[in-house]
Amino acid sequence: MPAVIENDTLVYKGSNLFRQRLLLSTLSGRAIRIVDIRNSHNNPGLKEFEVNLIRLMDKITNGSRVELNETGTSLYYQPGILIGGQVTHSCCPQRGIGYYLELLLALGPFCKEPLNAVLQGVTHHDLDVSVDKIKTAALPILLKFILVDDGLELKVVRRGAPPLGGGEVVFKCPVRRHLRPLQWTKWGLVKRIRGVVYALRVSPTMANRVVESAKGVMLKFLPDVYINTDQCRGSNAGKSPGFGVSLVAETNEKTFYCAEAKSLEAGSGETVLPEELGRQCALKLLDEIYRSGAVDSSFQWLLALWMALGQKDVSECVVGPLSDYTIKFLQHLKEFFGVMFKLEVMRKDDDEESDEEKAATAQTVKMTCVGIGYVNISKRTL
């Protein structure tokens, strides 16, 4: 539901898109109130992972004000100043580290001090993008806006599968006073495919079987395929058994598409064959390549955020079909910042492409907006 404005506070109903609203509230400085949080559920109110997210926000801001009623069904959030700096946070195992990491990636450039965050928990979760996908497909997008790679880093120290996790990552992000506008309308052709298969507390042969299956599919598409194995041992293997694969396709225009698949959670009573897992991930990557566009579909919303907050100039980017999450995010950008995007479905010229070429890609969308000229007033200047 769209927001209702009461005394300059945006009021929302329900728990959907909780992270989006918390993120944009912090960046815009606008207070939000969320009511009727899971009112009709047997266990009403905020979930443990949502409370955990608020704790993380409190660590990277100064002066935030949070009011929660006794049942947890009503939340008032008045954001403080983004300070960043050194942060260590234990993530709730109900969600993956990627759930929290995406938020830090969006906020990192606008902190007062360069962010140096240590996150502990589940590195690969069914509900969230993995740390591998963020590293290979999301960080290159941010580099387009900040240009210089002076301290942007994501290091996987230990991997951790659900339900117990045990993984750890270190994320470092430099700060910027403002983001540059972006014109990104070409994504090129896929030139190589790389990947990593991890095996945690299971037989190393599992990883090899996944590699062979995934390569069997990808080699029919492209000859330059290399998949590495990460057979973690001891404390580096986390606390629960599991295995999975992450594949990334790189184009000659520095666009990265990523797909991933993982084994079912230990104790669920179900199993998945390594061969099926490798094939499933390869087909997901082919689908992502088919969607085309300049960014991976999982990170369209991040692209939209940084375009909207850029300097007061026109930014444009061509993406694949918009995800539902991105559509909701664009609506929130309008409510918090007043930014509206022009969305233009790209029509294919009959004279320029053959029928085979038209069938090889989905219909793309050109996103255009004028940045609001967001300035990081906390960043220290010489």
mmCIF file of C-alpha atoms in Angstrom:
data_model
loop_
_atom_site.group_PDB
_atom_site.id
_atom_site.type_symbol
_atom_site.label_atom_id
_atom_site.label_comp_id
_atom_site.label_asym_id
_atom_site.label_seq_id
_atom_site.Cartn_x
_atom_site.Cartn_y
_atom_site.Cartn_z
ATOM 1 C CA MET A 1 0.000 0.000 0.000
ATOM 2 C CA PRO A 2 1.204 3.561 -0.703
ATOM 3 C CA ALA A 3 2.348 5.656 2.221
ATOM 4 C CA VAL A 4 0.120 8.011 4.195
ATOM 5 C CA ILE A 5 1.820 11.189 5.430
ATOM 6 C CA GLU A 6 1.142 12.216 9.036
ATOM 7 C CA ASN A 7 3.146 15.133 10.489
ATOM 8 C CA ASP A 8 5.884 14.613 7.862
ATOM 9 C CA THR A 9 6.099 10.928 8.852
ATOM 10 C CA LEU A 10 5.488 8.291 6.185
ATOM 11 C CA VAL A 11 3.063 5.683 7.522
ATOM 12 C CA TYR A 12 2.964 2.186 6.028
ATOM 13 C CA LYS A 13 0.908 -0.901 6.786
ATOM 14 C CA GLY A 14 2.251 -4.440 6.952
ATOM 15 C CA SER A 15 5.673 -6.054 7.030
ATOM 16 C CA ASN A 16 6.301 -6.229 3.274
ATOM 17 C CA LEU A 17 9.373 -4.411 1.945
ATOM 18 C CA PHE A 18 10.560 -3.648 5.478
ATOM 19 C CA ARG A 19 14.220 -3.393 4.444
ATOM 20 C CA GLN A 20 13.466 -1.018 1.540
ATOM 21 C CA ARG A 21 11.648 1.381 3.836
ATOM 22 C CA LEU A 22 14.346 1.292 6.506
ATOM 23 C CA LEU A 23 17.036 1.956 3.890
ATOM 24 C CA LEU A 24 15.293 4.895 2.217
ATOM 25 C CA SER A 25 14.256 6.378 5.550
ATOM 26 C CA THR A 26 17.925 6.442 6.619
ATOM 27 C CA LEU A 27 19.127 8.030 3.382
ATOM 28 C CA SER A 28 16.333 10.606 3.168
ATOM 29 C CA GLY A 29 16.252 11.456 6.880
ATOM 30 C CA ARG A 30 12.458 11.028 6.875
ATOM 31 C CA ALA A 31 10.815 9.277 9.793
ATOM 32 C CA ILE A 32 8.588 6.278 9.116
ATOM 33 C CA ARG A 33 5.898 4.470 11.060
ATOM 34 C CA ILE A 34 4.940 0.905 10.163
ATOM 35 C CA VAL A 35 1.673 -0.383 11.653
ATOM 36 C CA ASP A 36 -0.310 -3.623 11.532
ATOM 37 C CA ILE A 37 2.844 -5.743 11.293
ATOM 38 C CA ARG A 38 1.556 -9.329 10.855
ATOM 39 C CA ASN A 39 -1.562 -8.505 12.866
ATOM 40 C CA SER A 40 -3.472 -11.537 11.618
ATOM 41 C CA HIS A 41 -0.602 -14.026 12.156
ATOM 42 C CA ASN A 42 -0.425 -16.505 15.008
ATOM 43 C CA ASN A 43 2.898 -14.887 15.911
ATOM 44 C CA PRO A 44 2.315 -11.167 15.274
ATOM 45 C CA GLY A 45 4.915 -8.407 15.146
ATOM 46 C CA LEU A 46 8.461 -8.121 13.831
ATOM 47 C CA LYS A 47 10.437 -11.282 13.136
ATOM 48 C CA GLU A 48 13.791 -11.911 14.798
ATOM 49 C CA PHE A 49 15.727 -11.113 11.594
ATOM 50 C CA GLU A 50 13.955 -7.737 11.261
ATOM 51 C CA VAL A 51 14.857 -6.761 14.823
ATOM 52 C CA ASN A 52 18.399 -7.911 14.045
ATOM 53 C CA LEU A 53 18.429 -5.600 11.011
ATOM 54 C CA ILE A 54 17.386 -2.647 13.173
ATOM 55 C CA ARG A 55 20.284 -3.430 15.526
ATOM 56 C CA LEU A 56 22.678 -3.319 12.568
ATOM 57 C CA MET A 57 21.247 0.038 11.496
ATOM 58 C CA ASP A 58 21.788 1.329 15.027
ATOM 59 C CA LYS A 59 25.469 0.322 14.830
ATOM 60 C CA ILE A 60 26.170 2.291 11.654
ATOM 61 C CA THR A 61 24.139 5.393 12.593
ATOM 62 C CA ASN A 62 24.300 7.893 15.413
ATOM 63 C CA GLY A 63 21.139 9.267 17.006
ATOM 64 C CA SER A 64 18.576 6.890 15.518
ATOM 65 C CA ARG A 65 15.334 6.612 17.468
ATOM 66 C CA VAL A 66 13.315 3.394 17.482
ATOM 67 C CA GLU A 67 9.971 2.897 19.229
ATOM 68 C CA LEU A 68 8.305 -0.511 19.226
ATOM 69 C CA ASN A 69 5.028 -1.326 20.950
ATOM 70 C CA GLU A 70 4.663 -4.311 23.306
ATOM 71 C CA THR A 71 3.333 -6.688 20.659
ATOM 72 C CA GLY A 72 5.873 -5.588 18.046
ATOM 73 C CA THR A 73 3.109 -4.744 15.579
ATOM 74 C CA SER A 74 3.885 -1.007 15.389
ATOM 75 C CA LEU A 75 7.307 0.520 14.725
ATOM 76 C CA TYR A 76 8.417 4.161 14.668
ATOM 77 C CA TYR A 77 11.847 4.854 13.168
ATOM 78 C CA GLN A 78 13.559 8.253 13.147
ATOM 79 C CA PRO A 79 16.910 7.841 11.357
ATOM 80 C CA GLY A 80 20.142 9.260 12.699
ATOM 81 C CA ILE A 81 23.366 10.235 10.929
ATOM 82 C CA LEU A 82 25.260 7.574 8.973
ATOM 83 C CA ILE A 83 28.668 7.149 10.599
ATOM 84 C CA GLY A 84 29.909 3.779 9.273
ATOM 85 C CA GLY A 85 33.361 2.877 10.560
ATOM 86 C CA GLN A 86 34.252 -0.449 12.170
ATOM 87 C CA VAL A 87 31.242 -2.751 12.698
ATOM 88 C CA THR A 88 30.928 -6.379 13.791
ATOM 89 C CA HIS A 89 27.488 -7.971 13.552
ATOM 90 C CA SER A 90 26.082 -11.462 14.087
ATOM 91 C CA CYS A 91 23.325 -11.940 11.506
ATOM 92 C CA CYS A 92 20.137 -13.803 12.340
ATOM 93 C CA PRO A 93 20.252 -17.343 10.858
ATOM 94 C CA GLN A 94 16.669 -16.921 9.592
ATOM 95 C CA ARG A 95 18.202 -14.905 6.735
ATOM 96 C CA GLY A 96 21.497 -14.978 4.883
ATOM 97 C CA ILE A 97 24.361 -12.526 5.300
ATOM 98 C CA GLY A 98 23.388 -11.217 1.856
ATOM 99 C CA TYR A 99 20.164 -9.758 3.325
ATOM 100 C CA TYR A 100 22.221 -7.472 5.551
ATOM 101 C CA LEU A 101 25.119 -6.990 3.144
ATOM 102 C CA GLU A 102 22.915 -5.506 0.400
ATOM 103 C CA LEU A 103 21.787 -2.820 2.863
ATOM 104 C CA LEU A 104 25.386 -1.971 3.794
ATOM 105 C CA LEU A 105 26.348 -1.835 0.122
ATOM 106 C CA ALA A 106 23.564 0.673 -0.556
ATOM 107 C CA LEU A 107 24.478 2.849 2.445
ATOM 108 C CA GLY A 108 28.272 2.474 2.429
ATOM 109 C CA PRO A 109 29.226 5.352 0.076
ATOM 110 C CA PHE A 110 27.220 7.847 2.160
ATOM 111 C CA CYS A 111 28.726 7.139 5.595
ATOM 112 C CA LYS A 112 30.933 9.598 7.501
ATOM 113 C CA GLU A 113 33.802 7.111 7.816
ATOM 114 C CA PRO A 114 34.754 4.309 5.397
ATOM 115 C CA LEU A 115 32.767 1.212 6.301
ATOM 116 C CA ASN A 116 34.642 -1.830 7.594
ATOM 117 C CA ALA A 117 32.001 -4.421 8.491
ATOM 118 C CA VAL A 118 32.488 -7.978 9.730
ATOM 119 C CA LEU A 119 29.289 -10.014 9.285
ATOM 120 C CA GLN A 120 28.835 -13.500 10.743
ATOM 121 C CA GLY A 121 26.136 -16.031 9.892
ATOM 122 C CA VAL A 122 24.789 -17.959 6.878
ATOM 123 C CA THR A 123 26.669 -17.043 3.699
ATOM 124 C CA HIS A 124 24.341 -18.970 1.335
ATOM 125 C CA HIS A 125 20.604 -18.890 2.059
ATOM 126 C CA ASP A 126 17.551 -19.824 -0.008
ATOM 127 C CA LEU A 127 15.823 -16.475 0.659
ATOM 128 C CA ASP A 128 18.722 -14.141 -0.142
ATOM 129 C CA VAL A 129 21.484 -13.582 -2.654
ATOM 130 C CA SER A 130 24.784 -15.153 -1.630
ATOM 131 C CA VAL A 131 27.952 -13.263 -0.769
ATOM 132 C CA ASP A 132 29.488 -14.664 -3.983
ATOM 133 C CA LYS A 133 26.776 -13.082 -6.120
ATOM 134 C CA ILE A 134 27.160 -9.703 -4.413
ATOM 135 C CA LYS A 135 30.923 -9.834 -4.921
ATOM 136 C CA THR A 136 30.792 -10.735 -8.616
ATOM 137 C CA ALA A 137 27.688 -8.875 -9.834
ATOM 138 C CA ALA A 138 26.887 -5.996 -7.418
ATOM 139 C CA LEU A 139 30.306 -4.484 -6.621
ATOM 140 C CA PRO A 140 31.049 -3.775 -10.334
ATOM 141 C CA ILE A 141 27.838 -1.696 -10.487
ATOM 142 C CA LEU A 142 28.985 0.524 -7.612
ATOM 143 C CA LEU A 143 32.349 0.967 -9.328
ATOM 144 C CA LYS A 144 30.517 2.533 -12.268
ATOM 145 C CA PHE A 145 29.320 5.305 -9.932
ATOM 146 C CA ILE A 146 32.487 5.894 -7.875
ATOM 147 C CA LEU A 147 35.007 5.135 -10.670
ATOM 148 C CA VAL A 148 37.997 4.495 -8.377
ATOM 149 C CA ASP A 149 38.440 1.184 -6.560
ATOM 150 C CA ASP A 150 40.154 2.632 -3.488
ATOM 151 C CA GLY A 151 39.163 0.261 -0.740
ATOM 152 C CA LEU A 152 36.008 -1.412 -2.080
ATOM 153 C CA GLU A 153 36.373 -5.039 -1.040
ATOM 154 C CA LEU A 154 34.325 -8.079 -0.069
ATOM 155 C CA LYS A 155 36.264 -10.989 1.390
ATOM 156 C CA VAL A 156 34.750 -14.358 2.268
ATOM 157 C CA VAL A 157 36.681 -15.490 5.351
ATOM 158 C CA ARG A 158 34.555 -18.565 6.099
ATOM 159 C CA ARG A 159 31.494 -20.059 4.444
ATOM 160 C CA GLY A 160 28.467 -21.168 6.423
ATOM 161 C CA ALA A 161 25.440 -23.190 5.330
ATOM 162 C CA PRO A 162 22.025 -23.128 7.053
ATOM 163 C CA PRO A 163 20.698 -23.748 9.604
ATOM 164 C CA LEU A 164 23.660 -23.056 11.924
ATOM 165 C CA GLY A 165 25.778 -20.869 9.645
ATOM 166 C CA GLY A 166 29.248 -20.197 11.007
ATOM 167 C CA GLY A 167 30.326 -18.110 8.016
ATOM 168 C CA GLU A 168 32.085 -14.761 8.078
ATOM 169 C CA VAL A 169 32.671 -12.014 5.529
ATOM 170 C CA VAL A 170 34.513 -8.686 5.648
ATOM 171 C CA PHE A 171 33.063 -5.787 3.653
ATOM 172 C CA LYS A 172 34.968 -2.550 3.129
ATOM 173 C CA CYS A 173 33.454 0.441 1.333
ATOM 174 C CA PRO A 174 34.951 3.878 0.676
ATOM 175 C CA VAL A 175 32.874 7.031 1.153
ATOM 176 C CA ARG A 176 31.989 9.558 -1.541
ATOM 177 C CA ARG A 177 30.683 13.110 -1.401
ATOM 178 C CA HIS A 178 28.494 12.453 -4.416
ATOM 179 C CA LEU A 179 27.950 9.843 -7.149
ATOM 180 C CA ARG A 180 28.572 10.519 -10.806
ATOM 181 C CA PRO A 181 25.745 10.285 -13.359
ATOM 182 C CA LEU A 182 25.720 7.144 -15.476
ATOM 183 C CA GLN A 183 25.022 6.321 -19.107
ATOM 184 C CA TRP A 184 25.023 2.558 -19.582
ATOM 185 C CA THR A 185 23.091 1.321 -22.587
ATOM 186 C CA LYS A 186 25.352 -1.432 -23.972
ATOM 187 C CA TRP A 187 26.063 -4.740 -22.327
ATOM 188 C CA GLY A 188 27.911 -6.586 -25.088
ATOM 189 C CA LEU A 189 28.353 -10.299 -25.667
ATOM 190 C CA VAL A 190 29.329 -12.927 -23.121
ATOM 191 C CA LYS A 191 33.034 -13.688 -23.486
ATOM 192 C CA ARG A 192 33.687 -16.064 -20.596
ATOM 193 C CA ILE A 193 32.050 -17.955 -17.757
ATOM 194 C CA ARG A 194 33.605 -18.473 -14.355
ATOM 195 C CA GLY A 195 32.302 -20.096 -11.218
ATOM 196 C CA VAL A 196 32.969 -21.546 -7.807
ATOM 197 C CA VAL A 197 31.589 -24.695 -6.194
ATOM 198 C CA TYR A 198 31.841 -24.969 -2.410
ATOM 199 C CA ALA A 199 31.572 -28.107 -0.295
ATOM 200 C CA LEU A 200 31.041 -27.737 3.460
ATOM 201 C CA ARG A 201 31.315 -30.805 5.676
ATOM 202 C CA VAL A 202 30.469 -33.151 2.798
ATOM 203 C CA SER A 203 32.536 -35.391 0.537
ATOM 204 C CA PRO A 204 34.814 -33.446 -1.873
ATOM 205 C CA THR A 205 33.437 -35.575 -4.717
ATOM 206 C CA MET A 206 30.169 -33.649 -4.396
ATOM 207 C CA ALA A 207 31.891 -30.500 -5.664
ATOM 208 C CA ASN A 208 33.492 -32.323 -8.582
ATOM 209 C CA ARG A 209 30.150 -33.792 -9.653
ATOM 210 C CA VAL A 210 28.556 -30.312 -9.603
ATOM 211 C CA VAL A 211 31.407 -28.920 -11.721
ATOM 212 C CA GLU A 212 31.087 -31.612 -14.381
ATOM 213 C CA SER A 213 27.330 -31.198 -14.634
ATOM 214 C CA ALA A 214 27.432 -27.386 -14.880
ATOM 215 C CA LYS A 215 30.263 -27.436 -17.423
ATOM 216 C CA GLY A 216 28.375 -29.981 -19.498
ATOM 217 C CA VAL A 217 25.616 -27.418 -20.041
ATOM 218 C CA MET A 218 27.739 -24.257 -20.340
ATOM 219 C CA LEU A 219 30.226 -25.690 -22.868
ATOM 220 C CA LYS A 220 27.360 -25.991 -25.339
ATOM 221 C CA PHE A 221 27.005 -22.213 -25.076
ATOM 222 C CA LEU A 222 30.627 -21.029 -24.807
ATOM 223 C CA PRO A 223 34.065 -22.718 -24.868
ATOM 224 C CA ASP A 224 35.716 -20.456 -22.251
ATOM 225 C CA VAL A 225 34.335 -22.013 -19.053
ATOM 226 C CA TYR A 226 36.292 -22.477 -15.826
ATOM 227 C CA ILE A 227 34.746 -23.492 -12.494
ATOM 228 C CA ASN A 228 36.856 -23.573 -9.352
ATOM 229 C CA THR A 229 36.199 -25.761 -6.303
ATOM 230 C CA ASP A 230 36.379 -24.473 -2.737
ATOM 231 C CA GLN A 231 36.523 -27.544 -0.528
ATOM 232 C CA CYS A 232 36.473 -25.913 2.882
ATOM 233 C CA ARG A 233 37.914 -27.763 5.850
ATOM 234 C CA GLY A 234 37.797 -27.449 9.626
ATOM 235 C CA SER A 235 36.503 -24.162 11.006
ATOM 236 C CA ASN A 236 36.357 -22.687 7.474
ATOM 237 C CA ALA A 237 33.540 -25.133 6.639
ATOM 238 C CA GLY A 238 31.024 -23.545 8.992
ATOM 239 C CA LYS A 239 28.745 -25.412 11.371
ATOM 240 C CA SER A 240 26.344 -27.213 8.997
ATOM 241 C CA PRO A 241 26.882 -29.481 5.977
ATOM 242 C CA GLY A 242 25.998 -28.272 2.498
ATOM 243 C CA PHE A 243 27.269 -27.586 -1.006
ATOM 244 C CA GLY A 244 26.434 -25.166 -3.770
ATOM 245 C CA VAL A 245 27.564 -23.393 -6.916
ATOM 246 C CA SER A 246 27.788 -19.819 -8.164
ATOM 247 C CA LEU A 247 28.316 -19.092 -11.878
ATOM 248 C CA VAL A 248 29.082 -15.705 -13.434
ATOM 249 C CA ALA A 249 29.070 -14.687 -17.100
ATOM 250 C CA GLU A 250 31.206 -11.676 -18.064
ATOM 251 C CA THR A 251 30.592 -9.674 -21.235
ATOM 252 C CA ASN A 252 33.034 -7.598 -23.274
ATOM 253 C CA GLU A 253 31.303 -4.464 -21.888
ATOM 254 C CA LYS A 254 32.032 -5.423 -18.251
ATOM 255 C CA THR A 255 28.504 -6.572 -17.464
ATOM 256 C CA PHE A 256 28.228 -9.515 -15.069
ATOM 257 C CA TYR A 257 25.314 -11.960 -14.883
ATOM 258 C CA CYS A 258 25.260 -14.382 -11.973
ATOM 259 C CA ALA A 259 23.251 -17.464 -11.018
ATOM 260 C CA GLU A 260 23.497 -19.775 -8.035
ATOM 261 C CA ALA A 261 22.053 -22.947 -6.553
ATOM 262 C CA LYS A 262 22.580 -24.769 -3.284
ATOM 263 C CA SER A 263 21.741 -28.042 -1.609
ATOM 264 C CA LEU A 264 18.696 -28.303 0.623
ATOM 265 C CA GLU A 265 19.052 -27.422 4.284
ATOM 266 C CA ALA A 266 20.453 -30.143 6.503
ATOM 267 C CA GLY A 267 17.691 -31.861 8.451
ATOM 268 C CA SER A 268 14.944 -31.000 5.975
ATOM 269 C CA GLY A 269 14.548 -34.673 5.078
ATOM 270 C CA GLU A 270 15.065 -34.043 1.355
ATOM 271 C CA THR A 271 18.130 -34.326 -0.848
ATOM 272 C CA VAL A 272 19.256 -33.032 -4.226
ATOM 273 C CA LEU A 273 21.764 -34.719 -6.528
ATOM 274 C CA PRO A 274 24.954 -32.742 -7.307
ATOM 275 C CA GLU A 275 24.382 -33.348 -11.023
ATOM 276 C CA GLU A 276 20.915 -31.816 -10.848
ATOM 277 C CA LEU A 277 22.252 -28.852 -8.849
ATOM 278 C CA GLY A 278 24.925 -28.074 -11.451
ATOM 279 C CA ARG A 279 22.457 -28.324 -14.313
ATOM 280 C CA GLN A 280 19.900 -26.183 -12.459
ATOM 281 C CA CYS A 281 22.436 -23.400 -11.873
ATOM 282 C CA ALA A 282 23.659 -23.467 -15.491
ATOM 283 C CA LEU A 283 20.091 -23.124 -16.798
ATOM 284 C CA LYS A 284 19.489 -20.221 -14.382
ATOM 285 C CA LEU A 285 22.545 -18.452 -15.783
ATOM 286 C CA LEU A 286 21.361 -18.960 -19.345
ATOM 287 C CA ASP A 287 18.010 -17.473 -18.340
ATOM 288 C CA GLU A 288 19.779 -14.454 -16.812
ATOM 289 C CA ILE A 289 21.786 -13.985 -20.016
ATOM 290 C CA TYR A 290 18.554 -14.199 -22.004
ATOM 291 C CA ARG A 291 17.036 -11.426 -19.865
ATOM 292 C CA SER A 292 20.054 -9.316 -20.928
ATOM 293 C CA GLY A 293 20.448 -5.677 -19.905
ATOM 294 C CA ALA A 294 23.427 -3.918 -18.350
ATOM 295 C CA VAL A 295 22.961 -5.360 -14.827
ATOM 296 C CA ASP A 296 21.972 -8.621 -13.196
ATOM 297 C CA SER A 297 18.224 -8.677 -12.480
ATOM 298 C CA SER A 298 18.824 -9.139 -8.721
ATOM 299 C CA PHE A 299 20.498 -5.726 -8.483
ATOM 300 C CA GLN A 300 18.261 -3.543 -10.647
ATOM 301 C CA TRP A 301 17.027 -1.819 -7.481
ATOM 302 C CA LEU A 302 20.576 -0.902 -6.411
ATOM 303 C CA LEU A 303 21.203 0.605 -9.822
ATOM 304 C CA ALA A 304 17.972 2.637 -9.538
ATOM 305 C CA LEU A 305 18.978 3.905 -6.084
ATOM 306 C CA TRP A 306 22.398 5.151 -7.164
ATOM 307 C CA MET A 307 20.973 6.690 -10.355
ATOM 308 C CA ALA A 308 18.375 8.600 -8.312
ATOM 309 C CA LEU A 309 20.940 9.855 -5.784
ATOM 310 C CA GLY A 310 23.480 10.919 -8.430
ATOM 311 C CA GLN A 311 24.415 14.456 -9.433
ATOM 312 C CA LYS A 312 21.775 16.696 -11.012
ATOM 313 C CA ASP A 313 22.239 15.270 -14.460
ATOM 314 C CA VAL A 314 20.537 12.675 -16.626
ATOM 315 C CA SER A 315 21.377 9.032 -15.925
ATOM 316 C CA GLU A 316 20.158 6.238 -18.147
ATOM 317 C CA CYS A 317 20.610 2.504 -18.203
ATOM 318 C CA VAL A 318 19.076 -0.347 -20.178
ATOM 319 C CA VAL A 319 18.025 -3.369 -18.111
ATOM 320 C CA GLY A 320 16.141 -6.585 -18.687
ATOM 321 C CA PRO A 321 12.483 -7.033 -17.670
ATOM 322 C CA LEU A 322 11.953 -5.293 -14.321
ATOM 323 C CA SER A 323 11.628 -7.539 -11.279
ATOM 324 C CA ASP A 324 8.673 -7.078 -8.907
ATOM 325 C CA TYR A 325 11.104 -5.998 -6.188
ATOM 326 C CA THR A 326 12.510 -3.252 -8.443
ATOM 327 C CA ILE A 327 9.026 -1.984 -9.336
ATOM 328 C CA LYS A 328 8.171 -1.609 -5.641
ATOM 329 C CA PHE A 329 11.506 0.092 -5.034
ATOM 330 C CA LEU A 330 10.817 2.671 -7.766
ATOM 331 C CA GLN A 331 7.507 3.462 -6.061
ATOM 332 C CA HIS A 332 9.314 3.962 -2.758
ATOM 333 C CA LEU A 333 11.916 6.229 -4.390
ATOM 334 C CA LYS A 334 9.092 8.499 -5.491
ATOM 335 C CA GLU A 335 7.592 8.599 -1.978
ATOM 336 C CA PHE A 336 10.867 9.297 -0.152
ATOM 337 C CA PHE A 337 12.764 11.462 -2.657
ATOM 338 C CA GLY A 338 10.196 12.544 -5.249
ATOM 339 C CA VAL A 339 12.255 10.889 -8.002
ATOM 340 C CA MET A 340 10.370 9.564 -11.000
ATOM 341 C CA PHE A 341 11.913 7.329 -13.639
ATOM 342 C CA LYS A 342 11.009 7.328 -17.280
ATOM 343 C CA LEU A 343 10.615 3.689 -18.299
ATOM 344 C CA GLU A 344 10.765 2.987 -22.003
ATOM 345 C CA VAL A 345 10.370 -0.478 -23.487
ATOM 346 C CA MET A 346 13.040 -0.852 -26.151
ATOM 347 C CA ARG A 347 11.512 -1.805 -29.492
ATOM 348 C CA LYS A 348 13.636 -3.947 -31.771
ATOM 349 C CA ASP A 349 14.089 -2.656 -35.287
ATOM 350 C CA ASP A 350 13.034 -5.264 -37.817
ATOM 351 C CA ASP A 351 15.812 -4.198 -40.175
ATOM 352 C CA GLU A 352 18.601 -4.386 -37.595
ATOM 353 C CA GLU A 353 18.119 -7.864 -36.158
ATOM 354 C CA SER A 354 17.323 -11.264 -37.558
ATOM 355 C CA ASP A 355 14.561 -13.436 -36.104
ATOM 356 C CA GLU A 356 17.187 -15.552 -34.328
ATOM 357 C CA GLU A 357 18.780 -12.476 -32.728
ATOM 358 C CA LYS A 358 15.391 -11.208 -31.555
ATOM 359 C CA ALA A 359 14.620 -14.557 -29.972
ATOM 360 C CA ALA A 360 17.991 -14.589 -28.175
ATOM 361 C CA THR A 361 17.121 -11.743 -25.771
ATOM 362 C CA ALA A 362 14.091 -10.655 -23.773
ATOM 363 C CA GLN A 363 12.481 -7.256 -24.139
ATOM 364 C CA THR A 364 14.646 -4.623 -22.468
ATOM 365 C CA VAL A 365 13.690 -1.445 -20.613
ATOM 366 C CA LYS A 366 15.518 1.887 -20.673
ATOM 367 C CA MET A 367 15.472 3.549 -17.235
ATOM 368 C CA THR A 368 16.065 7.301 -17.274
ATOM 369 C CA CYS A 369 16.037 9.814 -14.418
ATOM 370 C CA VAL A 370 17.569 13.089 -13.290
ATOM 371 C CA GLY A 371 19.579 12.661 -10.106
ATOM 372 C CA ILE A 372 18.618 14.685 -7.047
ATOM 373 C CA GLY A 373 22.216 15.736 -6.384
ATOM 374 C CA TYR A 374 22.435 13.856 -3.085
ATOM 375 C CA VAL A 375 25.472 15.099 -1.145
ATOM 376 C CA ASN A 376 27.172 13.199 1.640
ATOM 377 C CA ILE A 377 27.463 16.109 4.084
ATOM 378 C CA SER A 378 29.104 13.836 6.683
ATOM 379 C CA LYS A 379 32.122 13.081 4.502
ATOM 380 C CA ARG A 380 35.171 14.966 5.669
ATOM 381 C CA THR A 381 36.675 17.223 3.020
ATOM 382 C CA LEU A 382 40.236 18.487 2.813
#
